[in-house]
Short mmCIF file of C-alpha atoms in Angstrom, two decimals:
data_model
loop_
_atom_site.label_atom_id
_atom_site.label_comp_id
_atom_site.label_asym_id
_atom_site.label_seq_id
_atom_site.Cartn_x
_atom_site.Cartn_y
_atom_site.Cartn_z
CA UNK A 202 93.40 105.18 88.11
CA UNK A 203 95.61 102.60 90.19
CA UNK A 204 94.88 103.99 93.39
CA UNK A 205 95.27 104.06 96.85
CA UNK A 206 92.63 105.69 99.09
CA UNK A 207 92.17 107.01 102.32
CA UNK A 208 89.65 108.40 104.28
CA UNK A 209 89.52 110.84 106.08
CA UNK A 210 92.21 113.02 105.15
CA UNK A 211 91.90 115.19 108.84
CA UNK A 212 90.68 114.64 111.67
CA UNK A 213 90.79 116.03 115.00
CA UNK A 214 88.59 113.80 118.14
CA UNK A 215 89.31 114.02 121.55
CA UNK A 216 90.56 111.43 123.74
CA UNK A 217 88.22 108.03 124.08
CA UNK A 218 85.60 109.11 120.80
CA UNK A 219 86.36 105.56 119.15
CA UNK A 220 87.19 106.00 115.10
CA UNK A 221 87.67 104.21 111.93
CA UNK A 222 89.73 105.24 109.30
CA UNK A 223 89.22 103.62 106.13
CA UNK A 224 91.65 102.44 103.47
CA UNK A 225 90.92 101.10 100.14
CA UNK A 226 92.76 100.05 97.33
CA UNK A 227 91.71 99.31 93.12
CA UNK A 228 94.40 96.99 92.61
CA UNK A 229 93.65 93.73 93.79
CA UNK A 230 96.45 93.32 95.99
CA UNK A 231 97.22 91.04 98.50
CA UNK A 232 99.30 92.75 101.27
CA UNK A 233 97.97 96.42 102.92
CA UNK A 234 99.83 97.84 105.41
CA UNK A 235 98.94 100.67 108.04
CA UNK A 236 102.34 102.68 109.05
CA UNK A 237 102.36 105.96 111.57
CA UNK A 238 104.66 109.10 110.63
CA UNK A 239 106.50 110.98 113.50
CA UNK A 240 108.83 113.39 112.59
CA UNK A 241 112.25 112.59 113.63
CA UNK A 242 111.15 108.67 113.65
CA UNK A 243 109.98 107.73 110.63
CA UNK A 244 107.59 105.47 109.15
CA UNK A 245 106.85 103.08 111.76
CA UNK A 246 104.32 100.13 111.24
CA UNK A 247 101.32 99.37 112.82
CA UNK A 248 100.01 96.48 111.20
CA UNK A 249 99.45 94.88 107.45
CA UNK A 250 97.57 92.30 105.99
CA UNK A 251 99.24 89.33 103.69
CA UNK A 252 96.12 88.53 103.17
CA UNK A 253 91.83 88.63 103.57
CA UNK A 254 91.42 87.63 107.03
CA UNK A 255 95.18 87.62 107.84
CA UNK A 256 96.91 90.03 109.76
CA UNK A 257 99.83 90.63 111.72
CA UNK A 258 101.59 92.85 113.86
CA UNK A 259 103.71 95.70 113.00
CA UNK A 260 106.21 97.89 115.09
CA UNK A 261 103.92 99.91 117.08
CA UNK A 262 100.46 97.98 117.29
CA UNK A 263 99.37 99.51 120.71
CA UNK A 264 96.51 101.36 120.69
CA UNK A 265 95.09 100.10 117.24
CA UNK A 266 92.72 97.37 115.38
CA UNK A 267 92.61 96.30 111.92
CA UNK A 268 90.18 94.26 109.92
CA UNK A 269 90.71 92.47 106.53
CA UNK A 270 87.33 91.24 105.41
CA UNK A 271 87.61 92.26 101.91
CA UNK A 272 90.84 92.21 99.55
CA UNK A 273 90.51 95.89 98.73
CA UNK A 274 89.60 97.08 102.65
CA UNK A 275 92.19 97.72 105.02
CA UNK A 276 90.39 100.02 108.22
CA UNK A 277 92.54 100.81 110.78
CA UNK A 278 90.67 101.82 114.30
CA UNK A 279 91.33 103.70 117.25
CA UNK A 280 89.03 102.46 119.84
CA UNK A 281 89.87 104.80 122.64
CA UNK A 282 92.42 107.00 120.88
CA UNK A 283 94.82 109.13 123.39
CA UNK A 284 96.94 111.76 122.66
CA UNK A 285 99.99 110.37 122.06
CA UNK A 286 98.39 109.31 118.38
CA UNK A 287 98.29 112.23 116.81
CA UNK A 288 100.17 111.61 113.94
CA UNK A 289 100.24 111.27 109.83
CA UNK A 290 98.98 108.28 109.04
CA UNK A 291 99.53 106.30 106.01
CA UNK A 292 98.01 103.00 104.12
CA UNK A 293 99.80 101.13 101.74
CA UNK A 294 99.26 98.32 99.11
CA UNK A 295 101.06 95.47 96.95
CA UNK A 296 100.83 92.52 95.24
CA UNK A 297 103.22 90.76 98.19
CA UNK A 298 105.67 91.33 101.01
CA UNK A 299 108.82 91.67 98.19
CA UNK A 300 107.09 94.00 96.23
CA UNK A 301 106.91 98.00 95.67
CA UNK A 302 104.25 99.10 98.08
CA UNK A 303 101.55 102.03 96.77
CA UNK A 304 101.12 104.83 99.37
CA UNK A 305 97.75 106.40 100.15
CA UNK A 306 97.46 110.56 100.73
CA UNK A 307 98.10 110.01 104.23
CA UNK A 308 95.46 111.07 107.64
CA UNK A 309 96.62 113.44 109.54
CA UNK A 310 95.13 112.73 112.89
CA UNK A 311 94.52 115.33 116.27
CA UNK A 312 93.62 113.95 119.21
CA UNK A 313 92.82 116.37 121.59
CA UNK B 184 115.63 91.42 114.41
CA UNK B 185 115.45 93.67 111.04
CA UNK B 186 116.67 97.71 111.86
CA UNK B 187 117.40 100.35 109.77
CA UNK B 188 119.38 103.49 110.19
CA UNK B 189 119.97 106.85 108.62
CA UNK B 190 123.02 108.63 109.63
CA UNK B 191 122.33 112.25 108.87
CA UNK B 192 119.10 114.11 108.98
CA UNK B 193 119.73 116.11 106.08
CA UNK B 194 121.82 116.27 103.20
CA UNK B 195 122.33 119.39 101.30
CA UNK B 196 123.60 119.80 97.75
CA UNK B 197 123.94 121.95 94.67
CA UNK B 198 122.03 121.50 91.94
CA UNK B 199 124.68 119.27 89.38
CA UNK B 200 126.27 117.89 92.42
CA UNK B 201 126.08 113.83 93.21
CA UNK B 202 124.44 113.59 95.78
CA UNK B 203 124.34 110.08 98.26
CA UNK B 204 121.97 109.35 101.21
CA UNK B 205 123.18 106.89 103.38
CA UNK B 206 121.61 103.92 104.83
CA UNK B 207 122.66 101.30 106.65
CA UNK B 208 120.82 97.90 107.38
CA UNK B 209 120.95 95.26 110.44
CA UNK B 210 119.28 91.47 109.78
CA UNK B 211 119.59 87.72 110.86
CA UNK B 212 119.34 86.56 107.25
CA UNK B 213 119.51 87.98 103.76
CA UNK B 214 118.07 92.07 102.98
CA UNK B 215 115.03 93.08 101.27
CA UNK B 216 115.94 96.89 100.80
CA UNK B 217 113.92 99.36 99.34
CA UNK B 218 114.27 103.40 99.03
CA UNK B 219 111.09 105.79 98.96
CA UNK B 220 110.91 109.20 98.88
CA UNK B 221 108.35 111.72 99.82
CA UNK B 222 107.83 115.15 98.46
CA UNK B 223 106.22 117.73 99.90
CA UNK B 224 102.64 117.48 101.07
CA UNK B 225 102.32 114.23 99.18
CA UNK B 226 102.17 110.48 99.90
CA UNK B 227 104.88 107.79 99.10
CA UNK B 228 106.76 106.85 95.95
CA UNK B 229 108.69 104.12 95.27
CA UNK B 230 112.33 104.87 94.20
CA UNK B 231 113.94 101.04 94.19
CA UNK B 232 114.70 97.81 95.23
CA UNK B 233 117.08 95.36 96.05
CA UNK B 234 116.05 91.72 96.71
CA UNK B 235 119.08 89.41 95.11
CA UNK B 236 121.12 89.69 91.76
CA UNK B 237 123.16 93.10 91.25
CA UNK B 238 124.53 95.26 93.59
CA UNK B 239 123.76 98.31 91.66
CA UNK B 240 120.36 98.74 91.69
CA UNK B 241 118.68 101.29 89.48
CA UNK B 242 115.32 103.00 89.95
CA UNK B 243 112.85 105.91 89.12
CA UNK B 244 114.25 109.36 87.92
CA UNK B 245 117.60 108.52 87.59
CA UNK B 246 118.38 107.19 91.60
CA UNK B 247 120.43 104.06 91.67
CA UNK B 248 121.40 102.79 94.68
CA UNK B 249 124.28 100.01 95.63
CA UNK B 250 124.14 97.18 97.88
CA UNK B 251 127.36 96.36 99.76
CA UNK B 252 127.13 93.23 102.04
CA UNK B 253 130.52 94.17 103.59
CA UNK B 254 129.73 96.53 104.78
CA UNK B 255 125.51 96.01 105.55
CA UNK B 256 124.51 99.51 103.22
CA UNK B 257 122.74 100.39 101.00
CA UNK B 258 123.29 104.25 99.81
CA UNK B 259 121.29 106.44 97.27
CA UNK B 260 122.66 107.62 94.79
CA UNK B 261 122.06 110.36 91.95
CA UNK B 262 124.77 111.49 89.62
CA UNK B 263 123.12 114.56 88.91
CA UNK B 264 121.32 116.09 91.99
CA UNK B 265 117.68 118.92 90.70
CA UNK B 266 116.11 121.54 92.90
CA UNK B 267 113.40 118.85 92.04
CA UNK B 268 114.56 116.23 94.67
CA UNK B 269 114.42 118.18 97.40
CA UNK B 270 112.64 115.86 99.85
CA UNK B 271 112.64 113.40 102.81
CA UNK B 272 113.85 110.25 101.42
CA UNK B 273 113.30 106.84 103.53
CA UNK B 274 115.70 103.43 103.24
CA UNK B 275 113.46 100.49 104.12
CA UNK B 276 114.51 96.49 105.42
CA UNK B 277 112.77 93.31 105.48
CA UNK B 278 114.76 90.66 107.32
CA UNK B 279 114.71 86.98 104.80
CA UNK B 280 114.82 85.30 108.51
CA UNK B 281 111.95 86.28 110.07
CA UNK B 282 108.49 84.47 110.63
CA UNK B 283 107.26 88.47 110.49
CA UNK B 284 107.13 88.07 106.73
CA UNK B 285 105.44 90.97 105.84
CA UNK B 286 107.27 93.39 109.15
CA UNK B 287 109.08 96.26 107.35
CA UNK B 288 111.36 98.58 108.82
CA UNK B 289 112.03 102.39 107.53
CA UNK B 290 114.58 104.82 108.61
CA UNK B 291 114.24 107.78 110.47
CA UNK B 292 114.42 110.01 106.99
CA UNK B 293 116.55 112.22 105.26
CA UNK B 294 115.75 115.53 104.33
CA UNK B 295 117.52 116.75 101.01
CA UNK B 296 117.75 120.06 99.64
CA UNK B 297 119.69 120.83 96.26
CA UNK B 298 120.16 124.38 96.64
CA UNK B 299 120.51 126.52 93.03
#
């Protein structure tokens, strides 16, 4: 089944404790992206990747890192999480920047 | 710079009535426009997109959207709403004139409530 998977689905952590949210797609998509969803603000793009080893900032990249070492995986790294990063995070992938995106199920992160 | 606005936080409609969800945008070049839907406790799903061509775009689940360049709008429509259409709808835009080709801007979302 074609899908985008994210792990973990739920995470409660404390300020400053490094964490990684994994994202993997099995559709051989070149384009991948991370978003955060907050009430009243909609979806905001954090980082995107046009292909392997090609990543770029979205609208809200501060406090986040990404890497794209292989096509299927696009992990989101929070080196030192803070409470304002408490949010619902979505990973997405598509064949290209103008194509429809397939979204993962979301990761609900709480930073205390 | 690209931006998108969804002027209504919530739209209420009775089942069987027409549904319209508004979206306006601002871009430097040509817009590439998308609609996505988020059903309760589920991920986002693609509905339709406008890249070029016909101003009326047909999508999934009976939805369509009309691209209006002069009004910089891309409103989502459905002729007859169903209770199952109750969800959060997002409009998104990508600017053709940009150095950041992969950047996509989403609106704040419009909650649609369809009552029986």
